[in-house]
PDB file of C-alpha atoms in Angstrom:
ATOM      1  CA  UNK A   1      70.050  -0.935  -9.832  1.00 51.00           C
ATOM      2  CA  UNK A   2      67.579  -3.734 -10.904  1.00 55.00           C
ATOM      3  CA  UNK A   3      67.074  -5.298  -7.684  1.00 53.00           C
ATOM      4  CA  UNK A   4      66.892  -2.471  -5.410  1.00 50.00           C
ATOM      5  CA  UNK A   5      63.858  -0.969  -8.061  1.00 60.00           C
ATOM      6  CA  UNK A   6      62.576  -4.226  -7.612  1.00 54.00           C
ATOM      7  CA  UNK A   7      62.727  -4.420  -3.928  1.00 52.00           C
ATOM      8  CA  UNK A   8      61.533  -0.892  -3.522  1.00 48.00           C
ATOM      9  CA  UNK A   9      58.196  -1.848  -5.323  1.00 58.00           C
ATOM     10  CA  UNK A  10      57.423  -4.914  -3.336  1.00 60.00           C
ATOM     11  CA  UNK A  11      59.293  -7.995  -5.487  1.00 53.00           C
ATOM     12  CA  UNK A  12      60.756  -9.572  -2.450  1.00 52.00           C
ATOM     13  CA  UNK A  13      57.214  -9.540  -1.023  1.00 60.00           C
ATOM     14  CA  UNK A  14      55.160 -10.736  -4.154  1.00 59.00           C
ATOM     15  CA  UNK A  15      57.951 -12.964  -5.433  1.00 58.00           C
ATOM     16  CA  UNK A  16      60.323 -14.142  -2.769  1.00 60.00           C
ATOM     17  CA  UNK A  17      61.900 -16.766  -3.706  1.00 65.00           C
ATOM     18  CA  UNK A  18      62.777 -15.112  -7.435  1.00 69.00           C
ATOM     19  CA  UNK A  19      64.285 -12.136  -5.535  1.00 62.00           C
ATOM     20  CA  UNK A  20      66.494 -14.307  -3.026  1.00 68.00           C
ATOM     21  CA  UNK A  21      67.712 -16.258  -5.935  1.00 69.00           C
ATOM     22  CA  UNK A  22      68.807 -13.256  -7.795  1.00 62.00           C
ATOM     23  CA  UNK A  23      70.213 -11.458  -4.670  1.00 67.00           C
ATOM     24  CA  UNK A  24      72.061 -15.077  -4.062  1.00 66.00           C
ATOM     25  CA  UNK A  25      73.522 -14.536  -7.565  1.00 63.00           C
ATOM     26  CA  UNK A  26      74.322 -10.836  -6.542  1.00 67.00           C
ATOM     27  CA  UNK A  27      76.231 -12.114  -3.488  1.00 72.00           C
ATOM     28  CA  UNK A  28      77.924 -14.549  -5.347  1.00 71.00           C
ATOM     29  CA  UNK A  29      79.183 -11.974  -7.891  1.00 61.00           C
ATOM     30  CA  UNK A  30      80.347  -9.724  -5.088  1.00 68.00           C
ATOM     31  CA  UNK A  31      82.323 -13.084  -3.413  1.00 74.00           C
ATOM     32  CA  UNK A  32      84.017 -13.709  -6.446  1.00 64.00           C
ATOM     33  CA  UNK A  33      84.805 -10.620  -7.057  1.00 70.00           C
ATOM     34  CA  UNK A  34      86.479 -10.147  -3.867  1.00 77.00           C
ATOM     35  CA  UNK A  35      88.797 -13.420  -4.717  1.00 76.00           C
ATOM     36  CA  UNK A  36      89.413 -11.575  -7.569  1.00 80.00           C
ATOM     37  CA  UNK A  37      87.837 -14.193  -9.762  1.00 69.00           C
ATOM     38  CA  UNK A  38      86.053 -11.472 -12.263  1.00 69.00           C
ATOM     39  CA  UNK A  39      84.879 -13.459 -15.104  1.00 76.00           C
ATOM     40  CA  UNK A  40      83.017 -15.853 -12.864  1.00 76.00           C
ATOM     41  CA  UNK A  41      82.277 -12.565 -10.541  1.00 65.00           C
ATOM     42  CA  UNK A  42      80.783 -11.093 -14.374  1.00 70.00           C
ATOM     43  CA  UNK A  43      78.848 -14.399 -15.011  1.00 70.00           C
ATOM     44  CA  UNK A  44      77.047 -14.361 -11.198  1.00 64.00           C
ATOM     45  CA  UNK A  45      76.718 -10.203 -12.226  1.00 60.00           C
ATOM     46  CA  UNK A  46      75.294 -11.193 -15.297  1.00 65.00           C
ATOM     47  CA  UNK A  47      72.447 -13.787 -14.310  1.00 67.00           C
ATOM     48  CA  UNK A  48      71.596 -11.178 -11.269  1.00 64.00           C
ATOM     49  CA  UNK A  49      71.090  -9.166 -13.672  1.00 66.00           C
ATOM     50  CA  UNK A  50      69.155 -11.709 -15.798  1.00 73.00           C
ATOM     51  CA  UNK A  51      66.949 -12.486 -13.337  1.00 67.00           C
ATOM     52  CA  UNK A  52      66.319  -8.825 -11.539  1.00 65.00           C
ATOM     53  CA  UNK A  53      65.041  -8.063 -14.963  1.00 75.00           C
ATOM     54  CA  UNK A  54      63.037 -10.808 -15.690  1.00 74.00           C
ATOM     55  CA  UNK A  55      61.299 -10.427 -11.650  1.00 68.00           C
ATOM     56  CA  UNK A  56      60.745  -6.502 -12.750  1.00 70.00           C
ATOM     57  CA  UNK A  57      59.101  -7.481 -15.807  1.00 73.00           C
ATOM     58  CA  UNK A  58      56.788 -10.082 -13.973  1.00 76.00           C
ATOM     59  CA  UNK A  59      56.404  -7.464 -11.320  1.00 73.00           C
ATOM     60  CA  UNK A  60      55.098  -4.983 -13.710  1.00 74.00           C
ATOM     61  CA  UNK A  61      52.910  -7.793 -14.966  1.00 76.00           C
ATOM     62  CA  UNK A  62      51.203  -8.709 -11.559  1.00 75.00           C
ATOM     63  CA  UNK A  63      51.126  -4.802 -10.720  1.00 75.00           C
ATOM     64  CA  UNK A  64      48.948  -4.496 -13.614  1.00 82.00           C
ATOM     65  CA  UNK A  65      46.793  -7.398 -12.961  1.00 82.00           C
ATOM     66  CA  UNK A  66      46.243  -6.053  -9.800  1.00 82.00           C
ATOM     67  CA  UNK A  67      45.391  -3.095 -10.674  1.00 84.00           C
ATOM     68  CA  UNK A  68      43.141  -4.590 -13.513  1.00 84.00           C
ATOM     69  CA  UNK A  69      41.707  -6.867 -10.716  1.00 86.00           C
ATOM     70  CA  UNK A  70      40.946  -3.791  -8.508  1.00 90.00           C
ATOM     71  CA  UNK A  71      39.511  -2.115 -11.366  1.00 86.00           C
ATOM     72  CA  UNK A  72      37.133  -4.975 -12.334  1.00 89.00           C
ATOM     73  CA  UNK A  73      36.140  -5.537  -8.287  1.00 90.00           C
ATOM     74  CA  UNK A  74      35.131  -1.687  -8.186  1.00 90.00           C
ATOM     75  CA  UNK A  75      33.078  -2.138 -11.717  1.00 89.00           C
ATOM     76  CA  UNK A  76      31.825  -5.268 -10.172  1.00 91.00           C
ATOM     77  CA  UNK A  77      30.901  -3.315  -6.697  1.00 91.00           C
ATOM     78  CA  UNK A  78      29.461  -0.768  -8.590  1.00 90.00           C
ATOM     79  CA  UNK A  79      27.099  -2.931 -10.975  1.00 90.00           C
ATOM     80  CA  UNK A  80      26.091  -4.665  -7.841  1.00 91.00           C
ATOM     81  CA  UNK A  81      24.943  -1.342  -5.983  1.00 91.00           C
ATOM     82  CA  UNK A  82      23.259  -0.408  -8.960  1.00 91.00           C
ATOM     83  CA  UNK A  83      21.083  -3.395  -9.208  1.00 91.00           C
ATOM     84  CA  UNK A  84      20.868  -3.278  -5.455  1.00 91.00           C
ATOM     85  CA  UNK A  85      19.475   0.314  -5.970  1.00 91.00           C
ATOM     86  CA  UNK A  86      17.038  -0.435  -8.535  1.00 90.00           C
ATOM     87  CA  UNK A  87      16.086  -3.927  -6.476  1.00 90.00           C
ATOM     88  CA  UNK A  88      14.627  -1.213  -3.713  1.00 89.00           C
ATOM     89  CA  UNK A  89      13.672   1.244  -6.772  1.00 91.00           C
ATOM     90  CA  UNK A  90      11.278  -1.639  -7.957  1.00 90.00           C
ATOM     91  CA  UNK A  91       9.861  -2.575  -4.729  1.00 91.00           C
ATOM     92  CA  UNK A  92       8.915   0.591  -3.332  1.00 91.00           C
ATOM     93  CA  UNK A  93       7.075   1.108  -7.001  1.00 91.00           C
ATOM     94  CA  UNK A  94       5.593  -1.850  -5.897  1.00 91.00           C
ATOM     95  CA  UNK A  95       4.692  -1.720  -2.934  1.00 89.00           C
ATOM     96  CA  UNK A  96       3.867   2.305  -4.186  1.00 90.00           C
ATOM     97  CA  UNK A  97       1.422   1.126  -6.955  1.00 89.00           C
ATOM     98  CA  UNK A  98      -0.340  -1.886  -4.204  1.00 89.00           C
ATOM     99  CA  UNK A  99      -1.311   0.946  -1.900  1.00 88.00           C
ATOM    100  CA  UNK A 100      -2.575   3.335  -4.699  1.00 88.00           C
ATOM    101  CA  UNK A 101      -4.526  -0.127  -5.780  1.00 87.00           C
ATOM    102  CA  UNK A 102      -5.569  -0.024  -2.487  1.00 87.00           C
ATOM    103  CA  UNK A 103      -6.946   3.253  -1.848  1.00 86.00           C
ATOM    104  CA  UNK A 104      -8.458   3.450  -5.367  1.00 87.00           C
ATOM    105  CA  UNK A 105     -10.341   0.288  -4.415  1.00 86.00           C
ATOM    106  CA  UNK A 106     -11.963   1.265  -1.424  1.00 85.00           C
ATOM    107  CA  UNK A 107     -12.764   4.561  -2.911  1.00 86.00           C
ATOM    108  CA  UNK A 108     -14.877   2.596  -5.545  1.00 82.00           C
ATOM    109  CA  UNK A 109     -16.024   0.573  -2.649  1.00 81.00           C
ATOM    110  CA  UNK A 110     -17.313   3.662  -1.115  1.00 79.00           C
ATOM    111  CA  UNK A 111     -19.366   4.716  -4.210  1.00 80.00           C
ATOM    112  CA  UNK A 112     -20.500   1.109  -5.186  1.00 72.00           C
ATOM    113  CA  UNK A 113     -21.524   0.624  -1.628  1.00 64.00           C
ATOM    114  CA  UNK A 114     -21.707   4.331   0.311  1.00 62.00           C
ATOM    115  CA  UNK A 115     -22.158   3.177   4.198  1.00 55.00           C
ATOM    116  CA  UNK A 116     -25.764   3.108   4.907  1.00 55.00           C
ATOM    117  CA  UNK A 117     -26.948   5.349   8.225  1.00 51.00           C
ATOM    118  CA  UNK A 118     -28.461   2.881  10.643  1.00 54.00           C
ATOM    119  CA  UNK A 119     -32.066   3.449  10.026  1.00 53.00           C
ATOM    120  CA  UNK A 120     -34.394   4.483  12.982  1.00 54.00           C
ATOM    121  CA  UNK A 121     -36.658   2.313  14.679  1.00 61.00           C
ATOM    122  CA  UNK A 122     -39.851   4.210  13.291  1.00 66.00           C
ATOM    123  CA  UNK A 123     -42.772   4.082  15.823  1.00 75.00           C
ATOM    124  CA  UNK A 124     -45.394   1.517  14.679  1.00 85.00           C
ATOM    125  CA  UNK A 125     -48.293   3.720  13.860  1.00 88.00           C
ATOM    126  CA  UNK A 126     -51.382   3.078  16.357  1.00 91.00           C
ATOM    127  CA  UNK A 127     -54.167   1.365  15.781  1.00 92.00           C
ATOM    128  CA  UNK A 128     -56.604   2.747  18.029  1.00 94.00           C
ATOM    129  CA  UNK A 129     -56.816   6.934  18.575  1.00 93.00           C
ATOM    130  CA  UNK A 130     -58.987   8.154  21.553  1.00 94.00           C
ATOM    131  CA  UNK A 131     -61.122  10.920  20.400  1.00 92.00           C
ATOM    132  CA  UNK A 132     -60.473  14.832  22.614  1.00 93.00           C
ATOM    133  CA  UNK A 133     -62.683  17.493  22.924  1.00 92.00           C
ATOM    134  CA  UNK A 134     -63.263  19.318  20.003  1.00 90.00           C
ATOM    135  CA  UNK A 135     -61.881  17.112  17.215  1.00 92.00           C
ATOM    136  CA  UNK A 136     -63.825  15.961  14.080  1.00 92.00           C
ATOM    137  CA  UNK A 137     -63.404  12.908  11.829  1.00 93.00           C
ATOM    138  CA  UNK A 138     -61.259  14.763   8.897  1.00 92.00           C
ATOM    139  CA  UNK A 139     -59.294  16.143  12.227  1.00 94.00           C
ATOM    140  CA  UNK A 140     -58.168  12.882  13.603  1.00 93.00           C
ATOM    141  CA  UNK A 141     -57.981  11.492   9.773  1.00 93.00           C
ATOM    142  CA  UNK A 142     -55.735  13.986   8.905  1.00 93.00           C
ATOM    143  CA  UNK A 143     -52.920  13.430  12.003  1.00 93.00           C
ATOM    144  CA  UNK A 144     -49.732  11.715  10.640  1.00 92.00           C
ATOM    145  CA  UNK A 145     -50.612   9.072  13.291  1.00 90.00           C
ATOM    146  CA  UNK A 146     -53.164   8.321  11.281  1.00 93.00           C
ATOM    147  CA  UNK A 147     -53.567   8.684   7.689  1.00 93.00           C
ATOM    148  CA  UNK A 148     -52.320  12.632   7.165  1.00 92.00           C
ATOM    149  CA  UNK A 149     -55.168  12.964   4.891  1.00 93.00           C
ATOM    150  CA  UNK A 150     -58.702  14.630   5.880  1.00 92.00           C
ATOM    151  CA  UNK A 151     -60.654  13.157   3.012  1.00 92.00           C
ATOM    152  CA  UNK A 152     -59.868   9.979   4.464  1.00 93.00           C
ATOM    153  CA  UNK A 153     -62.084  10.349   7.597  1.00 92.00           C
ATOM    154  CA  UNK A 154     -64.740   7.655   5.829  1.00 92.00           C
ATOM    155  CA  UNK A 155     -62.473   4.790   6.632  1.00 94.00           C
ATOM    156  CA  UNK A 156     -62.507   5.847  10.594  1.00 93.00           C
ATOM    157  CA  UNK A 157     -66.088   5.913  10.316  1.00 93.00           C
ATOM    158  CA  UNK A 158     -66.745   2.524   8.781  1.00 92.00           C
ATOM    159  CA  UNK A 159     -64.630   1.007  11.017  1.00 93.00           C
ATOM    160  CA  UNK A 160     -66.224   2.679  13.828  1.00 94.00           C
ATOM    161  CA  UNK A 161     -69.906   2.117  12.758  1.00 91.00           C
ATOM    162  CA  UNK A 162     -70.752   0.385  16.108  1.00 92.00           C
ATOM    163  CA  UNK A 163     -70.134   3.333  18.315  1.00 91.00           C
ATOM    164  CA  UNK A 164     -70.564   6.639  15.772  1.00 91.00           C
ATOM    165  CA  UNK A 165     -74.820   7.186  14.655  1.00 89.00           C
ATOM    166  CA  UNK A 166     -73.107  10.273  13.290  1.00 89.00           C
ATOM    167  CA  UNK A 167     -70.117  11.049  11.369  1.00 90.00           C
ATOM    168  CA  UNK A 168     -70.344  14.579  12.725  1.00 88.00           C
ATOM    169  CA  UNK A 169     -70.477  13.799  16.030  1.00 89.00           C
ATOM    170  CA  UNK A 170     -68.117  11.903  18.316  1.00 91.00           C
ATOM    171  CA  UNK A 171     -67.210  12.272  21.569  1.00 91.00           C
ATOM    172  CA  UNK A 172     -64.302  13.030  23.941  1.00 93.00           C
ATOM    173  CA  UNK A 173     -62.443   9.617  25.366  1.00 93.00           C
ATOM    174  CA  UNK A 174     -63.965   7.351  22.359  1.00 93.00           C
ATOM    175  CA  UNK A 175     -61.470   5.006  21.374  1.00 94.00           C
ATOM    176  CA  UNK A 176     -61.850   4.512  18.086  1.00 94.00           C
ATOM    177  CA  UNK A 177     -59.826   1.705  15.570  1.00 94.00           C
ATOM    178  CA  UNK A 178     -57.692   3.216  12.784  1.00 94.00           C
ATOM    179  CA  UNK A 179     -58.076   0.211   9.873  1.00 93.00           C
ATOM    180  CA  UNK A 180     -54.259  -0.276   8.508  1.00 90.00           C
ATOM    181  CA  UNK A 181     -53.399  -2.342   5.418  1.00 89.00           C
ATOM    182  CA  UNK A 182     -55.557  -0.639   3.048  1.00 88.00           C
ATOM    183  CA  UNK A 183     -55.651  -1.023  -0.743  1.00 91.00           C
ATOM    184  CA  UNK A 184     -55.807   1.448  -3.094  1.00 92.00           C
ATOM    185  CA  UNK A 185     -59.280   1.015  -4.057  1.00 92.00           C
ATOM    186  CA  UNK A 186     -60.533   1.481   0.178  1.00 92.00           C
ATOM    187  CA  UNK A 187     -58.279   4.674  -0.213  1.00 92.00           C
ATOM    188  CA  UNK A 188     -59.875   6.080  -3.306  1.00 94.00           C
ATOM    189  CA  UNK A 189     -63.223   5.197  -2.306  1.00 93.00           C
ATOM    190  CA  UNK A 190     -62.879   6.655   0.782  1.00 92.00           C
ATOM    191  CA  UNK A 191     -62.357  10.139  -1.491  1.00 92.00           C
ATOM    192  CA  UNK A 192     -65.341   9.942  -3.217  1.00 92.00           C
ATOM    193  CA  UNK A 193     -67.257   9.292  -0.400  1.00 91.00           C
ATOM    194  CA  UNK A 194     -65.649  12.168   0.960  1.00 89.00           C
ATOM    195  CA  UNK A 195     -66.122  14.215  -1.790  1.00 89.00           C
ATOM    196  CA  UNK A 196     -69.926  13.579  -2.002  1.00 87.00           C
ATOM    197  CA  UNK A 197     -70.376  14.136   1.651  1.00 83.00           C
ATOM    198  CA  UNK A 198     -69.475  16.344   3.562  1.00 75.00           C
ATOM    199  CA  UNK A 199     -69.862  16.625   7.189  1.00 73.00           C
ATOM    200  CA  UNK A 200     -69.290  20.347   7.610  1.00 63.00           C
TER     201      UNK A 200
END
């Protein structure tokens, strides 16, 4: 029957005042039937009928709303996890391509500016060498304390006039000056005059 299909799929839930008044209508029929009034127990029969059908057609209806309403919720559910997804998809790219920037910056740091080694205190070369046994003016000339260069032994003597008669002789515990600041022309004349005399 009409109503019970219609009570079986939820009507008197989703509709229930449309599904008392056509079970009032049923009950009606059944009363007048039992007077034995059956054209007025047909008419009550009738608009149960009537109106069972018309609550299982707008049954069906909001059954298929519903189900068009779940259908649109799960598309909408779904959309929204997929823009959620590519939300993260584009950040970590983001955040993926700021750390590459990153590194590739202080990479070209590194080559622009490679770190510099602390430099060494280098030891301030002397300006005074005391003369040992056995050594000659080209000797001490030639120390890297001094000039690292033998041909430069006529810039000791020069500046060591007052205390050496002889560039071929000095002696043990001399202290003798070591001139600094030289310019090239003191340097290359101090070749020449190396060069014309020597003190072998």
């Amino acid at each position: 029957m009409t109503l019970d299909r219609v009570r079986l799929s939820g009507g008197g839930r989703i509709f229930p005042e449309e599904y008392t008044s056509a079970e009032d209508a049923m009950r009606m029929g059944d009363a007048r039937l039992s007077a034995g009034d059956v054209k007025e127990a047909d008419n009550y029969f009738g608009l149960a009928l009537t109106k069972g059908k018309l609550l299982e057609s707008e049954l069906a209806a909001e059954q298929r709303r519903q189900q068009e309403e779940n259908v649109r919720l799960a598309e909408a559910k779904r959309l929204e996890e997929q823009r959620r997804q590519h939300l993260l998809e584009e950040q970590r790219r983001q955040e993926q391509e700021k750390a590459d920037a990153e590194s590739r910056l202080r990479r070209e740091q590194k080559q622009r500016f490679p770190e510099k080694t602390r430099p060494s205190r280098e030891r301030p070369l002397p300006a005074f060498h005391t003369a040992k046994r056995g050594e000659t003016l080209p000797l001490i000339a030639a120390s890297p304390d001094v000039y690292n260069d033998p041909s430069l032994w006529p810039l000791l003597y020069r500046a060591n006039r007052d205390q050496i008669k002889d560039p071929r002789h000095i002696w043990p515990g001399q202290v003798l000056r070591i001139p600094r600041n030289l310019s090239r022309d003191d340097i290359n004349e101090a070749r020449r005059y190396a060069q014309q005399r020597s003190i072998y």
